[in-house]
């Protein structure tokens, strides 16, 4: 195999070196999952996305973080669509369909003065489990908070638009929050959740970490869809009302995620998540990694 091109983009920001960075490999055919993981670890972005154009016009997409392959993630799909739009050299609006491991996702892109705008249809959300009141104390302690930091008017609820997030609504304390429970992942599984997303209700700001609490995510597009669904279900926004979810301030990369949910509080039909994409750079790997058997 010869050179392997990749693009460096920043998602949920209008300026390079802000938002959530990403490596996009637009021609990844022939790479194994093991090679994709090694490349992701080498490039050191929080996530990388590997693309392969299919005969039916869809794009096969595989997403990796530094540990494993992911079935779904938000900012990699938005960044990948922006790269595809740049390669198409089309000043108009474009539509892209990505085939993931377990679902298809449509992304719409348009050129801006300094990059691209991209929006993703995360589909119909599923509302799974509401946390009982007795568990809120333990949840707060696991997040370095006290129960009174949690919003008393809003439930802690698991919502799924591709990944299952426990939405933790806060009335205060977002700046103090961190995962301090070493068994946090096991705690989440008791509520059929994969991750937790902390949501400051009054300020529309969120935070999210890997379950070990070591790495804080800059801007979590997959979680933003669940927040949008949650906000409509609990009367925090009106149907089809776009709002901005802020994230990344505490890691020095403020990001803005646009969210819009359709339907009603009793029946949320779909959620659109979008943001700006800044084109940062382009490079080439001279070799694919060799994987020993």
mmCIF file of C-alpha atoms in Angstrom, residues 127 129 131 136 139 143 150 154-160 164-170 188 193 195-201 222-231 234 236:
data_model
loop_
_atom_site.group_PDB
_atom_site.id
_atom_site.type_symbol
_atom_site.label_atom_id
_atom_site.label_comp_id
_atom_site.label_asym_id
_atom_site.label_seq_id
_atom_site.Cartn_x
_atom_site.Cartn_y
_atom_site.Cartn_z
ATOM 1 C CA UNK A 127 -36.341 6.965 26.248
ATOM 2 C CA UNK A 129 -34.923 4.347 32.104
ATOM 3 C CA UNK A 131 -33.262 6.828 37.730
ATOM 4 C CA UNK A 136 -29.526 10.217 42.995
ATOM 5 C CA UNK A 139 -24.910 9.376 41.437
ATOM 6 C CA UNK A 143 -19.650 12.828 40.128
ATOM 7 C CA UNK A 150 -28.994 18.055 40.710
ATOM 8 C CA UNK A 154 -35.992 17.170 36.129
ATOM 9 C CA UNK A 155 -35.331 13.411 36.222
ATOM 10 C CA UNK A 156 -32.069 11.638 35.521
ATOM 11 C CA UNK A 157 -33.024 9.667 32.435
ATOM 12 C CA UNK A 158 -31.383 7.345 29.907
ATOM 13 C CA UNK A 159 -31.917 8.418 26.287
ATOM 14 C CA UNK A 160 -30.657 6.625 23.170
ATOM 15 C CA UNK A 164 -27.287 5.204 25.639
ATOM 16 C CA UNK A 165 -26.593 8.312 27.737
ATOM 17 C CA UNK A 166 -27.765 8.956 31.260
ATOM 18 C CA UNK A 167 -28.733 12.643 31.191
ATOM 19 C CA UNK A 168 -27.847 14.219 34.553
ATOM 20 C CA UNK A 169 -29.629 17.601 34.824
ATOM 21 C CA UNK A 170 -27.852 20.097 37.101
ATOM 22 C CA UNK A 188 -24.256 2.992 34.809
ATOM 23 C CA UNK A 193 -26.649 3.317 30.278
ATOM 24 C CA UNK A 195 -22.223 6.877 29.469
ATOM 25 C CA UNK A 196 -23.335 9.879 31.490
ATOM 26 C CA UNK A 197 -23.763 13.430 30.228
ATOM 27 C CA UNK A 198 -24.011 16.308 32.690
ATOM 28 C CA UNK A 199 -26.383 19.040 31.539
ATOM 29 C CA UNK A 200 -26.559 22.477 33.188
ATOM 30 C CA UNK A 201 -30.216 23.179 32.483
ATOM 31 C CA UNK A 222 -23.790 11.825 20.011
ATOM 32 C CA UNK A 223 -24.823 13.029 23.469
ATOM 33 C CA UNK A 224 -26.147 16.322 22.102
ATOM 34 C CA UNK A 225 -28.907 14.432 20.320
ATOM 35 C CA UNK A 226 -30.028 12.812 23.551
ATOM 36 C CA UNK A 227 -29.956 16.207 25.290
ATOM 37 C CA UNK A 228 -32.153 17.668 22.548
ATOM 38 C CA UNK A 229 -34.656 14.839 22.909
ATOM 39 C CA UNK A 230 -34.606 15.214 26.697
ATOM 40 C CA UNK A 231 -35.087 18.988 26.474
ATOM 41 C CA UNK A 234 -39.373 17.858 29.566
ATOM 42 C CA UNK A 236 -37.137 22.960 28.187
#
